[in-house]
């Protein structure tokens, strides 16, 4: 056993021979005798020699390392919690966490693992990069791995979940020619990308040292959402990944990429304006600024092309231009035959704890034209991604919006096509304008870039190794499929509203509490276990359908043809005679189900189980669904594989082809940033 209780305390310990220390963690509040979960917090993975210097891997520890408390986080401005607005949680419903902030001690990670895993278990490792732009923390209650790891154990596919902190804002991205020269004189290679380099150190630490915790160093899944998803993309395109790949696969959720990665001189020009605002006229004065002043400075860019971080041939953008000649289902047969070893391991599930992960990194799975590794990719977006920019975007007037669109497009024909596609005109009523802006911001900031990444990834992988999903399930707190709503269901930590806290008779309540001062008050987070047979009650053979879930009670496919939807359900194995809900009456007078709210306990549990199962299956190297189709999560509890035609009905693909493709990715990204920032040029995200 890797987690043993000491004689005078109940904390689990991990003796680590390579690091010559013993880590003492905690028994997670969700832990049960049947599914024990342990957590090791605040483990220092790297050191920071000085402000605006690249971090160094940490391998020096005391003989006894206390890993029972969260470490410091990166200093950041005190913004109002985004969770309250984004997830529809009242301020008093958010678990209270108070972290120390320290720019030189913020590089630490948290490991959540099955409590009964032996050191040679070889379990898949899932490494989460938190988003949030210039704020946030990998130690947030929102990303706590307890429920997710316990679910993986119940599915008999246990995983280890790692979250971590890294440098944010100006501390994580400042770059200029002068700063590059200063770093070079100190022995650093490259400039800027300090936050990304911190992330690389975390990946390296996990790759080297996770086996002692029961993890498989050759089976690491890197995943993230928002700006964290954009960071995942950066790592896939990095020189480090090309020469020393340490991840096996990646998951990208609601990616928020920068319109264009600036060069060092361009980043320096932006940084000089920030320095002028705080009266810092050289690198030394910038380094000497008080931290409370520095964190209030706007970060001019999140990533920079310094000629070192990205792989050779990097084109200056992490979202490639749309290829007009590419179509999702029309690749040549020889490309369809492109083989990947990892795709057929899902049906061979290892034992819950003792079996080693069967999958290995996919770096050998690439065509001869690509010397760099091409890892499998799971990627998707939510139906309404405009939330982070909704308030500033709502300040646009119709005439002001038209002028800005024309200024960005720099073409009357292109701007007219865009405004025609999204029903925007100088005299559009204010009541209608807001909805059209939300659609346009959603598409330019997330949805269309996501599709461009999907198509480029399929081209690079020979038509294989990419799984696409759309998340249209409403959030339990707000009733809309908002930005990053999939996180609610994936981590299963968000406090649920009353209608979700009143489960049907087949569900039972479970409350968590903790006497750990550092722990989240899990008594406020209510989760409902599946019924004993809920993993198989769909009637769908798990060997055939890895999601193991049938179509929802009410098939609701927006803007799609009903006949096509029905055939999709039949083709995919969802619904039909094996569907226990196929006989449910849709008559409101005959079925009490119609009286349920949009997200009730049943719907929440259904989507949660589907998402968690799919992500865990992918981490094991399996196919979470048929990669030639699109998986849908929601609305109203719907789950299943759908055709490209259904996908085009779920997203504004026609508008993309008509209005966004002709602009090119650079202008699309610039347009999304301009409109999302509002007339004042300031956005909160």
PDB file of N, CA and C in Angstrom, residues 173 193 196 231 234 258 260-262 267 301-305 309-310 318:
ATOM      1  N   UNK A 173       3.881  36.381 -17.696  1.00  0.00           N
ATOM      2  CA  UNK A 173       3.973  36.571 -19.145  1.00  0.00           C
ATOM      3  C   UNK A 173       4.808  37.755 -19.606  1.00  0.00           C
ATOM      4  N   UNK A 193       6.451  33.726 -21.051  1.00  0.00           N
ATOM      5  CA  UNK A 193       5.913  32.368 -20.913  1.00  0.00           C
ATOM      6  C   UNK A 193       6.271  31.751 -19.562  1.00  0.00           C
ATOM      7  N   UNK A 196       3.623  29.350 -18.467  1.00  0.00           N
ATOM      8  CA  UNK A 196       3.675  28.129 -19.269  1.00  0.00           C
ATOM      9  C   UNK A 196       4.880  27.271 -18.884  1.00  0.00           C
ATOM     10  N   UNK A 231      -3.680  26.905 -22.822  1.00  0.00           N
ATOM     11  CA  UNK A 231      -2.350  26.479 -22.392  1.00  0.00           C
ATOM     12  C   UNK A 231      -2.074  25.036 -22.819  1.00  0.00           C
ATOM     13  N   UNK A 234      -0.942  25.192 -26.252  1.00  0.00           N
ATOM     14  CA  UNK A 234       0.442  25.670 -26.320  1.00  0.00           C
ATOM     15  C   UNK A 234       1.424  24.537 -26.046  1.00  0.00           C
ATOM     16  N   UNK A 258      -5.548  33.077 -27.626  1.00  0.00           N
ATOM     17  CA  UNK A 258      -5.213  34.441 -28.022  1.00  0.00           C
ATOM     18  C   UNK A 258      -5.345  34.547 -29.536  1.00  0.00           C
ATOM     19  N   UNK A 260      -3.551  36.010 -31.675  1.00  0.00           N
ATOM     20  CA  UNK A 260      -2.263  35.809 -32.318  1.00  0.00           C
ATOM     21  C   UNK A 260      -1.184  35.851 -31.243  1.00  0.00           C
ATOM     22  N   UNK A 261      -0.191  34.971 -31.364  1.00  0.00           N
ATOM     23  CA  UNK A 261       0.909  34.953 -30.408  1.00  0.00           C
ATOM     24  C   UNK A 261       1.925  36.012 -30.824  1.00  0.00           C
ATOM     25  N   UNK A 262       2.156  37.030 -29.996  1.00  0.00           N
ATOM     26  CA  UNK A 262       3.063  38.109 -30.398  1.00  0.00           C
ATOM     27  C   UNK A 262       4.522  37.691 -30.342  1.00  0.00           C
ATOM     28  N   UNK A 267       5.524  42.061 -27.973  1.00  0.00           N
ATOM     29  CA  UNK A 267       5.188  41.964 -26.554  1.00  0.00           C
ATOM     30  C   UNK A 267       5.868  43.072 -25.774  1.00  0.00           C
ATOM     31  N   UNK A 301      -0.148  40.257 -22.694  1.00  0.00           N
ATOM     32  CA  UNK A 301      -0.348  39.046 -23.487  1.00  0.00           C
ATOM     33  C   UNK A 301      -0.174  37.850 -22.562  1.00  0.00           C
ATOM     34  N   UNK A 302      -0.743  36.741 -22.946  1.00  0.00           N
ATOM     35  CA  UNK A 302      -0.665  35.540 -22.112  1.00  0.00           C
ATOM     36  C   UNK A 302       0.504  34.659 -22.514  1.00  0.00           C
ATOM     37  N   UNK A 303       0.902  34.737 -23.770  1.00  0.00           N
ATOM     38  CA  UNK A 303       1.956  33.886 -24.303  1.00  0.00           C
ATOM     39  C   UNK A 303       2.723  34.670 -25.354  1.00  0.00           C
ATOM     40  N   UNK A 304       4.002  34.357 -25.536  1.00  0.00           N
ATOM     41  CA  UNK A 304       4.824  35.069 -26.505  1.00  0.00           C
ATOM     42  C   UNK A 304       5.645  34.058 -27.302  1.00  0.00           C
ATOM     43  N   UNK A 305       5.848  34.349 -28.570  1.00  0.00           N
ATOM     44  CA  UNK A 305       6.687  33.505 -29.415  1.00  0.00           C
ATOM     45  C   UNK A 305       8.125  33.995 -29.292  1.00  0.00           C
ATOM     46  N   UNK A 309      10.172  28.559 -26.899  1.00  0.00           N
ATOM     47  CA  UNK A 309       9.123  27.731 -26.299  1.00  0.00           C
ATOM     48  C   UNK A 309       8.438  26.843 -27.327  1.00  0.00           C
ATOM     49  N   UNK A 310       8.079  27.389 -28.481  1.00  0.00           N
ATOM     50  CA  UNK A 310       7.319  26.621 -29.461  1.00  0.00           C
ATOM     51  C   UNK A 310       8.237  25.817 -30.377  1.00  0.00           C
ATOM     52  N   UNK A 318      -1.881  29.497 -32.242  1.00  0.00           N
ATOM     53  CA  UNK A 318      -2.229  28.167 -31.752  1.00  0.00           C
ATOM     54  C   UNK A 318      -3.561  27.703 -32.313  1.00  0.00           C
TER      55      UNK A 318
END
